[in-house]
Coordinates of C-alpha atoms and ligand atoms in Angstrom, one line a residue:
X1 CA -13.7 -0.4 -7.0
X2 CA -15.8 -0.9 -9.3
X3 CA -16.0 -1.0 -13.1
X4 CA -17.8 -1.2 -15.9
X5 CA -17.6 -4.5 -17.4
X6 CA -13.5 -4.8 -18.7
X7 CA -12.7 -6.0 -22.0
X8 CA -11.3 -9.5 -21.8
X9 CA -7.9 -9.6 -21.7
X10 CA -5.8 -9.9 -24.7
X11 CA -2.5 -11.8 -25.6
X12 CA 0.9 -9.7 -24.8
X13 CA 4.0 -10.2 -24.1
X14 CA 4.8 -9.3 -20.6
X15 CA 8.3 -8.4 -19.3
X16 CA 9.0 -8.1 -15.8
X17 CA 12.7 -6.3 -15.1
X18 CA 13.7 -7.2 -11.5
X19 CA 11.9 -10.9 -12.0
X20 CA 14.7 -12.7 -9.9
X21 CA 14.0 -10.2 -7.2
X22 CA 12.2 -10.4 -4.0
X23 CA 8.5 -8.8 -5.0
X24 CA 8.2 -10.9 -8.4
X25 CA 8.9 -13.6 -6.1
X26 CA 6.6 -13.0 -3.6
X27 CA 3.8 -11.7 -5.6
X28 CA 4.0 -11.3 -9.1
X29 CA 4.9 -14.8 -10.0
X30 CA 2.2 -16.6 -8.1
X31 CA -0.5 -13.6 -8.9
X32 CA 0.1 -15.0 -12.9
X33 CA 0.3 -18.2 -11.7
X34 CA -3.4 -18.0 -9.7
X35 CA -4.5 -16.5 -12.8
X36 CA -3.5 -19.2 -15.0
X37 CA -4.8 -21.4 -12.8
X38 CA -8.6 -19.5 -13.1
X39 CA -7.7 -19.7 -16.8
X40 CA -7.7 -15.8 -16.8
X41 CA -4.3 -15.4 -18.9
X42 CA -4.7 -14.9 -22.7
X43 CA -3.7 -18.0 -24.7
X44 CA -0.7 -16.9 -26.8
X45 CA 0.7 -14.5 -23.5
X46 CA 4.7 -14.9 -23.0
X47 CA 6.7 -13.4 -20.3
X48 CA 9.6 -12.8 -20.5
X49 CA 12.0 -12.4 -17.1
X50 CA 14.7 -10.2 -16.8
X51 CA 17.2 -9.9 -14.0
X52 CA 20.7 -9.1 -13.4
X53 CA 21.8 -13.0 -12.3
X54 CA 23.7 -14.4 -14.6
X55 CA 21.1 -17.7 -15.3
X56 CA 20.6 -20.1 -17.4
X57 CA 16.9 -21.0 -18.7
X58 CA 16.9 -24.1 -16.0
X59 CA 18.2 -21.8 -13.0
X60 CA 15.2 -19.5 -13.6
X61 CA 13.3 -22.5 -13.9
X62 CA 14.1 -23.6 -10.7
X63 CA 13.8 -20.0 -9.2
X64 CA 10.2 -19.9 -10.7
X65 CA 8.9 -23.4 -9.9
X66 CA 10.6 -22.5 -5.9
X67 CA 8.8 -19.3 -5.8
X68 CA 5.0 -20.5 -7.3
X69 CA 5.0 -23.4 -4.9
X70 CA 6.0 -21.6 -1.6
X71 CA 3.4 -19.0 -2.3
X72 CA 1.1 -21.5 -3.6
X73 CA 0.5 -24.2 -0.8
X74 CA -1.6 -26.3 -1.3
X75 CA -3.3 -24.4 -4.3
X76 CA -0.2 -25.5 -6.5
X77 CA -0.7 -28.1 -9.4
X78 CA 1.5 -29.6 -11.4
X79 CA 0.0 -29.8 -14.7
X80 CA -1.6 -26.3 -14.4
X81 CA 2.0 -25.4 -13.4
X82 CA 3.7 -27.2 -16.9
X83 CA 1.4 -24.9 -18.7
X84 CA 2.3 -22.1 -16.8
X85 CA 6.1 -22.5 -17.3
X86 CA 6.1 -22.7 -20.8
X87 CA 4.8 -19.6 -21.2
X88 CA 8.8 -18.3 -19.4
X89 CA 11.8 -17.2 -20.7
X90 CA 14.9 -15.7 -18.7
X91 CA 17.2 -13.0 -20.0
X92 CA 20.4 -11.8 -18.0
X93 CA 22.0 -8.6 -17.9
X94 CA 22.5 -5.0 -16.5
X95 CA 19.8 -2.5 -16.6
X96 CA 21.8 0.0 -17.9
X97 CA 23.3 -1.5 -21.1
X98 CA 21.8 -1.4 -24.6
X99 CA 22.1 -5.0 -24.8
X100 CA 19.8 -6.0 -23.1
X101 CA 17.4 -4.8 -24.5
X102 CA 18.7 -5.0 -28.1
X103 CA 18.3 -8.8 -26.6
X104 CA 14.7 -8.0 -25.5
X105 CA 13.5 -6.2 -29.1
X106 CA 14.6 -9.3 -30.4
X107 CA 12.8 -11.7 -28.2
X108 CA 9.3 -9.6 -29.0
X109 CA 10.2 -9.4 -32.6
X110 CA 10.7 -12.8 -33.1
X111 CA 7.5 -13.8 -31.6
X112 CA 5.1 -12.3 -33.9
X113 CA 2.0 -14.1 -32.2
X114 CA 0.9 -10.5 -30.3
X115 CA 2.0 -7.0 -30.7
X116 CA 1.5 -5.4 -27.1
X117 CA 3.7 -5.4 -24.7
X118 CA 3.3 -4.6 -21.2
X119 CA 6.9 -3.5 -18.7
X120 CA 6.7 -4.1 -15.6
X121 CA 9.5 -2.0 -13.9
X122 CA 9.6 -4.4 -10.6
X123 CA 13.5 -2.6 -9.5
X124 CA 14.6 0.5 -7.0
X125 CA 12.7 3.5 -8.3
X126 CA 16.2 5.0 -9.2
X127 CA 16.6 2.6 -12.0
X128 CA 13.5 3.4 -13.5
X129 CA 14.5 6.6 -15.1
X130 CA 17.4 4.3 -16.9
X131 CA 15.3 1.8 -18.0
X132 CA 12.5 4.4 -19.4
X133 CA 15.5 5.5 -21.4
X134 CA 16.8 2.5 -22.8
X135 CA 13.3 1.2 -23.8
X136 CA 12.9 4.6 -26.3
X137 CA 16.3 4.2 -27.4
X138 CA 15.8 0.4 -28.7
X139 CA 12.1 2.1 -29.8
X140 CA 10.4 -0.5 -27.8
X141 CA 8.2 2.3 -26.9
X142 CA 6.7 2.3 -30.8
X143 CA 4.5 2.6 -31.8
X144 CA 3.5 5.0 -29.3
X145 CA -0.1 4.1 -27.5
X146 CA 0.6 -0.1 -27.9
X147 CA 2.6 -0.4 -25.1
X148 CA 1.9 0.0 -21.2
X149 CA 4.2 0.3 -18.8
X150 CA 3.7 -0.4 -15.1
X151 CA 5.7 1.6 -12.2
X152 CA 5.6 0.5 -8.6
X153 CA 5.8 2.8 -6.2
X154 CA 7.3 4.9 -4.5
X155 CA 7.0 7.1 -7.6
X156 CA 9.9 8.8 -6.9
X157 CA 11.8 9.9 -3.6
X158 CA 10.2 13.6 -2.8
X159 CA 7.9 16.0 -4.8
X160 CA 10.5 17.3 -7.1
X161 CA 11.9 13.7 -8.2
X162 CA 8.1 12.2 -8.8
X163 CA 7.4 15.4 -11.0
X164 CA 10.6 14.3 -13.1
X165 CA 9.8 11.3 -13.6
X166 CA 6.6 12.2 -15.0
X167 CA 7.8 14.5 -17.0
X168 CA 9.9 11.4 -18.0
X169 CA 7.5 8.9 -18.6
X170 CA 5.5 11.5 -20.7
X171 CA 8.4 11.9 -23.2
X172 CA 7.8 8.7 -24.0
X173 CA 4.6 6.9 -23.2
X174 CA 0.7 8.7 -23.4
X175 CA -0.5 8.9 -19.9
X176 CA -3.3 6.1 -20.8
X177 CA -0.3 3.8 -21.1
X178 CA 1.3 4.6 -17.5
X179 CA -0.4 2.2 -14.9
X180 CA 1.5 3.4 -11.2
X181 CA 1.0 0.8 -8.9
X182 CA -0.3 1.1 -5.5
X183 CA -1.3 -2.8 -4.5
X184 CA -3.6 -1.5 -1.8
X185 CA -6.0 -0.5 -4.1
X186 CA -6.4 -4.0 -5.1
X187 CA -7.1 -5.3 -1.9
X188 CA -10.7 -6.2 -1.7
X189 CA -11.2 -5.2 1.9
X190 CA -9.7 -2.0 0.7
X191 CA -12.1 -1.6 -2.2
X192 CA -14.5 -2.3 0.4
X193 CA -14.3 0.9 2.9
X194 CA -16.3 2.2 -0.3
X195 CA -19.0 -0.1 0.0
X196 CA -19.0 0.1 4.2
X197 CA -19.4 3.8 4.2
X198 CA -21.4 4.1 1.1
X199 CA -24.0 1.6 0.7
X200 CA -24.7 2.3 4.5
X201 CA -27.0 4.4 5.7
X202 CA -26.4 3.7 9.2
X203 CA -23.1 4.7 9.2
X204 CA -22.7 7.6 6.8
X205 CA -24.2 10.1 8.6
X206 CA -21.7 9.4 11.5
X207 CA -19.2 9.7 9.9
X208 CA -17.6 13.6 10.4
X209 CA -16.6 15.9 13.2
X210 CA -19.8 15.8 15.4
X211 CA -19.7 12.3 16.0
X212 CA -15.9 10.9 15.8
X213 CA -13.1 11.8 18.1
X214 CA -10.2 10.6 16.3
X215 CA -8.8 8.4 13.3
X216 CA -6.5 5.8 13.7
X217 CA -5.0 4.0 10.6
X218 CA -2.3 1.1 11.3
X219 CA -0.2 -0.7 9.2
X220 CA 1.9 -3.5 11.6
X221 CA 4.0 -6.1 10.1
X222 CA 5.9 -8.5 11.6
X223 CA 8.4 -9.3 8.8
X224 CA 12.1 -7.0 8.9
X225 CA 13.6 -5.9 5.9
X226 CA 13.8 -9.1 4.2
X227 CA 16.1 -8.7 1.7
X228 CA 15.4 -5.4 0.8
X229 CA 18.1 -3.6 2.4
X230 CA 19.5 -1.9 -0.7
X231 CA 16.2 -0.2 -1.6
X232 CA 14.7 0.2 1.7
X233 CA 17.9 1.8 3.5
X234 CA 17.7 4.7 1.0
X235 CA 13.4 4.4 1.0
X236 CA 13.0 4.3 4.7
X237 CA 8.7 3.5 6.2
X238 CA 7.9 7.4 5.2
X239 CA 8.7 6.5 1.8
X240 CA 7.7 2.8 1.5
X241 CA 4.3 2.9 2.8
X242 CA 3.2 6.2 4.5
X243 CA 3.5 8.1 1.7
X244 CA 1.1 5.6 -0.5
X245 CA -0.5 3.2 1.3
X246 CA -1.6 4.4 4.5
X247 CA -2.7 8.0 2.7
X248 CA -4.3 6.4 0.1
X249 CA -6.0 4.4 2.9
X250 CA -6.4 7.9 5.1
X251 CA -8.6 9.2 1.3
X252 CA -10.6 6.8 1.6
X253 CA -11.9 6.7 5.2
X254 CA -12.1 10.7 4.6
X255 CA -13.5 11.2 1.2
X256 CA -17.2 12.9 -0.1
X257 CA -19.6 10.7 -1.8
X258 CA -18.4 10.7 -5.2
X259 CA -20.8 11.8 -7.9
X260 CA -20.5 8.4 -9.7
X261 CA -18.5 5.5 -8.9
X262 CA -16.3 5.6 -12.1
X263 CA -12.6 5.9 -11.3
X264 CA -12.0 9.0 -12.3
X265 CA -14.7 10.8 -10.7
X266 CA -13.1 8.5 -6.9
X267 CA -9.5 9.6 -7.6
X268 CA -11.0 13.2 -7.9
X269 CA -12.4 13.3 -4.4
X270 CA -9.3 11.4 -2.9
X271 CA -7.5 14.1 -4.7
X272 CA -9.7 16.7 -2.6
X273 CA -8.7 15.0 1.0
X274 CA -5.0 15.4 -0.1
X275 CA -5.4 18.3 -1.3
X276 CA -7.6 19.3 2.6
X277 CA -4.5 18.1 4.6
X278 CA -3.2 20.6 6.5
X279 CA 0.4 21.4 5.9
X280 CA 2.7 20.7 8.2
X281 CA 4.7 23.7 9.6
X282 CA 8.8 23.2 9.6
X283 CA 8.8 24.1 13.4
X284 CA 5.4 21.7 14.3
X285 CA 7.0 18.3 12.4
X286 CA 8.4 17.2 16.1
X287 CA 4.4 17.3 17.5
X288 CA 3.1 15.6 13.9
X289 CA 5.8 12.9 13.3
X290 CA 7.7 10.5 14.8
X291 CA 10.1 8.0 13.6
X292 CA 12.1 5.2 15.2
X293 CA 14.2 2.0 14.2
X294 CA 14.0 -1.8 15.1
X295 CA 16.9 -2.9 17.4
X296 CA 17.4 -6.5 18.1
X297 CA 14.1 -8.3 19.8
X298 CA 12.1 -11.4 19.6
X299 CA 8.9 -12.5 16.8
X300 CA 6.8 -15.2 18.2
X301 CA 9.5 -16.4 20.3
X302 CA 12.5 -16.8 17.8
X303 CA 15.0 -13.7 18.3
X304 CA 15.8 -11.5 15.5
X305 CA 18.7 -9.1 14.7
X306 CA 18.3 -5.6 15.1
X307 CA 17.9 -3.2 11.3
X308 CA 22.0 -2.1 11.8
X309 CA 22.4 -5.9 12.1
X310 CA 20.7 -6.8 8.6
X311 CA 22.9 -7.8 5.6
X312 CA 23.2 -5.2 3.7
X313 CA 22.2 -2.1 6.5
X314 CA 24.8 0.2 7.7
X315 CA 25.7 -0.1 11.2
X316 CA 25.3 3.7 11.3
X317 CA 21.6 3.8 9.1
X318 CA 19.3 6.1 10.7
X319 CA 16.2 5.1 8.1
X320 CA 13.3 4.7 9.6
X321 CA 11.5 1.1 10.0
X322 CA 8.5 2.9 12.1
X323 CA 6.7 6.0 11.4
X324 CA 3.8 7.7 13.2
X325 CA 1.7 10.7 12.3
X326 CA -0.7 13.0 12.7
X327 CA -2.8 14.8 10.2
X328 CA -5.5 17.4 10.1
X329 CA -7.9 17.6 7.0
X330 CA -9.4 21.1 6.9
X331 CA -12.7 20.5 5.5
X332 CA -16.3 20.9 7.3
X333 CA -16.4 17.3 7.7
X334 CA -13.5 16.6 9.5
X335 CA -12.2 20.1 11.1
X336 CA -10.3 19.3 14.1
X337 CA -10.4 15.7 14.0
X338 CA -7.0 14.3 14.3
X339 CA -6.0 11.2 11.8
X340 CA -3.3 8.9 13.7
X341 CA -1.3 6.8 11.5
X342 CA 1.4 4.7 11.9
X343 CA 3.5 2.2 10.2
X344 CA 6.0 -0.4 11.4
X345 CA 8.1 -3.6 10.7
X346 CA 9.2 -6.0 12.6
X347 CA 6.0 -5.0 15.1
X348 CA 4.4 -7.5 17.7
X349 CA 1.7 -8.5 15.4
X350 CA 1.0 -8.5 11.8
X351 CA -2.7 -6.1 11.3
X352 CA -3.6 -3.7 9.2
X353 CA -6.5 -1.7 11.2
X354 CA -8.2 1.5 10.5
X355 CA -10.0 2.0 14.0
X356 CA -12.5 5.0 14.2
X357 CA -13.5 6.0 17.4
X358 CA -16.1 8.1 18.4
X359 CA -17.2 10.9 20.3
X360 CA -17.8 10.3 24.5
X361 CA -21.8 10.6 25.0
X362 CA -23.4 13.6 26.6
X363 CA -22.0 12.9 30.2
X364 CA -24.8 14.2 32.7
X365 CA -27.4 11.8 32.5
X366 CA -24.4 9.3 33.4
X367 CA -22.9 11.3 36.2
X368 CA -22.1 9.5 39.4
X369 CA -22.4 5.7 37.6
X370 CA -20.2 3.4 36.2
X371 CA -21.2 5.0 32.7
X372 CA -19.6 8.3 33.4
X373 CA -15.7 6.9 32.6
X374 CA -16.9 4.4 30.2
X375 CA -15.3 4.3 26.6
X376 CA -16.7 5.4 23.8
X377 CA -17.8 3.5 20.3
X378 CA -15.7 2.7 18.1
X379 CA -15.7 0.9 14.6
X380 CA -12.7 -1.3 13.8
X381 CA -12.4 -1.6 10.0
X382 CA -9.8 -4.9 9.9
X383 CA -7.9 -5.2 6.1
X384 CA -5.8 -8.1 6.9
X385 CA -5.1 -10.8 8.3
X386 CA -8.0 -10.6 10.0
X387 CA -10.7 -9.2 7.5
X388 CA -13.3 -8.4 9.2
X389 CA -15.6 -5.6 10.8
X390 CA -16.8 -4.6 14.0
X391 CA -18.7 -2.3 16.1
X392 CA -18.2 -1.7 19.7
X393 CA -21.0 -0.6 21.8
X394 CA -22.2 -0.9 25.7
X395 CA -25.2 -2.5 26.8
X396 CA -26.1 -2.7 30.8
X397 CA -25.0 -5.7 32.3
X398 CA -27.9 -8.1 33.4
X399 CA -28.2 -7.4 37.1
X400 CA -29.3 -5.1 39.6
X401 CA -26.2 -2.3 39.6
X402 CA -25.8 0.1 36.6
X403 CA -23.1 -2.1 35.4
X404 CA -21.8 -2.3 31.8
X405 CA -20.1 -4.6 29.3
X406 CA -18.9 -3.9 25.6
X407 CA -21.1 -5.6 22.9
X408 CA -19.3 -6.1 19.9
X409 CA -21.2 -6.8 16.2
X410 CA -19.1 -8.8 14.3
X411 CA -19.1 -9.1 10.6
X412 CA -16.4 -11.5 8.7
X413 CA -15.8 -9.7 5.0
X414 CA -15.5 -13.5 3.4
X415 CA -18.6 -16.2 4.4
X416 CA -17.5 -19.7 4.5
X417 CA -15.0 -20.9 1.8
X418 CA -15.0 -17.6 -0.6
X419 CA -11.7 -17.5 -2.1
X420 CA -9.6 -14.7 -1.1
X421 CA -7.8 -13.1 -4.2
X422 CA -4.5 -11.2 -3.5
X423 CA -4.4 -7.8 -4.5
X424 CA -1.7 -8.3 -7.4
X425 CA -4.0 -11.3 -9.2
X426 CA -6.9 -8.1 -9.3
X427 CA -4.3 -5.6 -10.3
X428 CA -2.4 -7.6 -13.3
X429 CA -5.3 -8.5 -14.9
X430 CA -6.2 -5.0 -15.3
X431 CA -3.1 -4.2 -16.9
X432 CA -3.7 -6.9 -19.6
X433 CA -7.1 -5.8 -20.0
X434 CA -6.1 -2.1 -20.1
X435 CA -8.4 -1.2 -17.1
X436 CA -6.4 1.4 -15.1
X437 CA -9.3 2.1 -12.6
X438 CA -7.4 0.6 -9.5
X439 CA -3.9 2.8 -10.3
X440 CA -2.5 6.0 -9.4
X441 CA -3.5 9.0 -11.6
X442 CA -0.5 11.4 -10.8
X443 CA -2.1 14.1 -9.3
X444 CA -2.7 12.1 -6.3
X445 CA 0.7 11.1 -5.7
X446 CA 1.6 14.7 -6.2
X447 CA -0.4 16.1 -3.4
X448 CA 0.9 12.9 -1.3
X449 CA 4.4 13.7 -1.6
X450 CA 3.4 17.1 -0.6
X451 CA 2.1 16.1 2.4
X452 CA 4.9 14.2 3.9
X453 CA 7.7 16.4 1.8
X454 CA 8.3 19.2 5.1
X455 CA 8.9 15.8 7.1
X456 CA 10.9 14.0 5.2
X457 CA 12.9 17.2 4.9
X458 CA 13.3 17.8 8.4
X459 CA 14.6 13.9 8.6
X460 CA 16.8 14.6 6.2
X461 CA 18.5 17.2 7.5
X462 CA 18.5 15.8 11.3
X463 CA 20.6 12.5 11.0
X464 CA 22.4 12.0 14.1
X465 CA 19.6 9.9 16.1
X466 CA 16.8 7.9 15.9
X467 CA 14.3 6.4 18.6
X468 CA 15.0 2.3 18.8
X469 CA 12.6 0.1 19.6
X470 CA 12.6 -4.1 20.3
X471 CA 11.5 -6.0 17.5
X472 CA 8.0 -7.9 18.1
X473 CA 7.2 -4.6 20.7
X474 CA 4.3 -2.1 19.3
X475 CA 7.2 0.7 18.9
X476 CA 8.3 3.3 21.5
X477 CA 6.3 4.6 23.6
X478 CA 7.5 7.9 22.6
X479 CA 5.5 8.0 19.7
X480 CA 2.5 8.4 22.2
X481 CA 3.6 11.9 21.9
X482 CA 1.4 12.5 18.7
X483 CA -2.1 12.0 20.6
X484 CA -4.3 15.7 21.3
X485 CA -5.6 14.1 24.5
X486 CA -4.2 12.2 27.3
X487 CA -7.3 9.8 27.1
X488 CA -6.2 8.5 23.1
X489 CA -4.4 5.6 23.0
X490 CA -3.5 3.1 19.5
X491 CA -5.6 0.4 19.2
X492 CA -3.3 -2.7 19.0
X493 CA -6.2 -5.2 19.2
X494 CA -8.9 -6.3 17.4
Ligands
LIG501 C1 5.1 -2.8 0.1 C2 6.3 -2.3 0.9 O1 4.6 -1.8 -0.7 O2 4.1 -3.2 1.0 C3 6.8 -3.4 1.8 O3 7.3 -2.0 0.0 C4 5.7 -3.9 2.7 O4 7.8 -2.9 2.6 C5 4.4 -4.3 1.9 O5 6.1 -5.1 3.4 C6 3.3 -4.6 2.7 O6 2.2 -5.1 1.9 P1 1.1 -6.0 2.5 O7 0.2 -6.3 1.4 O8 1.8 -7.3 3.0 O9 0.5 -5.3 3.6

């Protein structure tokens, strides 16, 4: 969102622990390598990768050269690539033992070229806790205030574990130094529901409980659990995106004006939607939420195993792969407006849509015509793939009758070739240029957890079924149960 002009960034060592692992792969390795591509890392920067396989420098080699291209395409270039490599070294071992990082304060040590480091904990969030141990005991902490360290999310499992490991992370690193991830927030078409509702004065005045009927925020992908299974078995969609993404996307359909558009002064008024969110009541969490599980289905054609099928997923696992809810915010702009979200893999389609829909017109200048069961506006706010935006309204049909057809105003976010950045190319930069606009300040995440905590809970607690539904379907149709009205529906379509 935007920033005041960030210093340029400066020459550190970055280590990634979980490098070898599927999100280095799929985004932080070709982020850096974009970036050195656009000349944006620091000359003398070295990163160091740390995982548990036991490789040689070639193997990670390989490993590296694999991932950049596939993600790459046509974008990849071998001499920019050269460059790139160099910069790479591999070390191998177990996150819990002192030797490795006796191994890693010797790597930094010996290369004297630049003093800050930045750790990027890129492994299940119950190592972290180790790991933020074992960097103070080899004092690779010190000097306290050099260092940053980077933590994806979730930030912990419920409330009361996030709150630990704060407390934990503030033993030992100043809170300027923490930068928790949530890559949403680097999306551009994120950055831009600011900009739509703000810059607009066409729109903002819509926007509240006269004139829109309900919220609907969806997060689709197509992809399964990859192989993710030993993290996301224990994580489940409540954890792995509800709780972040999607809320942090729900702040900032919902949020006031901010005073200035300086980060702190944004995360304060997403901090006020949170904190606006009705609480869920233990005996209402069956009419709020709903949860469900791939079984075996089809994806564009090509059939798929079911979750229980996945390596590494218990035929018994009852985490959830699909979660729907619905939330209230209590505040005089959006009393009694219902926000639908839901989240899914291994969905029909891959979209990410927040879908606003408005309020049915005053009906009795329409009674008795076509007009009287038409349906009402709505703005479609498309984040990916599509990214886009689009406004739905009627116009009469040409003709004699009283005949209608939906208009629709298109806008495309990107015109002609503009280069779309991923979210993690935005995101590390900032955390070598110290700019932690665009990450979590952990009072939001608090009042996030506290949100979904009475449901995750209840889920906890009730583990002897879960809904099913086929892959590459849009879920069960049980999950229809959230809606106020008989008339709301999800949007599945542009
Ligand atoms: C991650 C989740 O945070 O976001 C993954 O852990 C999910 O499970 C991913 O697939 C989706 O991100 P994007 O950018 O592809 O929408």
């Amino acid at each position: 969102m935007t920033l005041p002009q960030p210093p340029k960034a400066l020459p550190c060592h970055f280590v990634i622990f979980g490098a070898t692992g599927d999100l280095s792969a799929l985004k932080l390795l070709p982020a850096l390598y974009h970036l050195e591509a656009g000349g944006r890392l620091p000359g003398g920067m070295s990163v160091i990768a740390l995982g548990r396989r036991p490789w040689s420098e070639d193997d990670w080699r390989r490993h590296l050269e694999a991932s950049v291209r596939k993600q790459a395409g046509d974008r990849f270039n071998a001499r920019t690539y050269r460059r790139f490599a160099e910069r790479f070294s591999y070390l191998a071992g177990d996150l819990h033992d002192p030797e490795l990082y006796r191994a890693l304060s010797e790597k930094l040590c010996a290369d004297q070229s630049c003093v800050d480091t930045v750790f990027y904990l890129s492994i299940k969030p119950s190592d972290f806790g180790a790991v933020i141990k074992q960097l103070d005991l080899a004092g690779l902490n010190r000097p306290r205030g050099l260092h940053r360290i980077v933590v994806e999310k979730p930030f912990g499992e419920d409330i009361e574990s996030a709150r630990l490991l704060n407390r934990l992370l503030h033993e030992f690193f100043d809170e300027e130094q923490v930068y928790r991830i949530d890559h949403y927030l680097g999306k551009e078409t994120v950055q831009n529901l600011v900009v739509f509702r703000f810059a607009n004065t066409l729109i903002e005045p819509l926007w509240n409980r006269n004139y829109i009927d309900h919220v609907q925020i969806s997060v689709a992908e197509q992809a399964g659990v990859s192989g993710r299974a030993d993290y996301y078995d224990q994580s489940g969609a409540l954890r792995d995106m509800l709780q972040n993404h999607l809320l942090q996307l729900l702040t900032l359909v919902a949020m006031e004006p901010p005073p200035a558009l300086e980060a702190d002064a944004l995360r304060d008024e997403k901090v006020k939607v949170l904190r606006s969110i009705r609480p869920i009541a233990e005996q209402s969490i069956h009419a709020h939420a709903f949860r469900a599980q791939y079984g075996q289905g089809a994806i564009e054609g090509a059939s798929v195993p079911g979750y229980q099928e996945e390596p590494g997923v218990s035929s018994h696992s009852i985490a959830e792969t699909f979660v729907a809810a619905k939330f209230y915010v209590d505040n005089w702009r959006w009393r009694g407006v219902p926000f639908y979200l839901r989240t899914g893999k291994r969905l029909a389609q891959k979209l990410s849509l927040i879908a606003i829909r408005f309020r049915h017109p005053p009906q009795q200048l329409f009674r008795e015509t076509p007009l009287e069961f038409i349906e009402p506006n709505w703005v479609l706010l498309s984040l990916q793939p599509s990214e886009s935006m689009h406004i739905e309204l009627h116009s009469k049909q040409p003709g004699l009758g009283m005949d209608t057809r939906t208009v629709r105003l298109n806008a495309s976010y990107r015109q002609g070739r503009e280069k779309t950045l991923d979210a993690y190319e935005t995101l590390l930069l900032d955390i070598m240029e110290g700019d932690r606009s665009l990450f979590l300040r952990f009072d939001e995440v608090e009042w996030a957890w506290r949100v979904v905590d009475p449901i995750l809970r209840q889920w906890t607690r009730q583990r002897d079924f879960i809904h099913t539904y086929p892959a590459g379907s849009w879920g069960p149709p049980e999950a229809d149960r959230l809606f106020d009205k008989l008339e709301q529906a999800w949007r599945n379509q542009l």
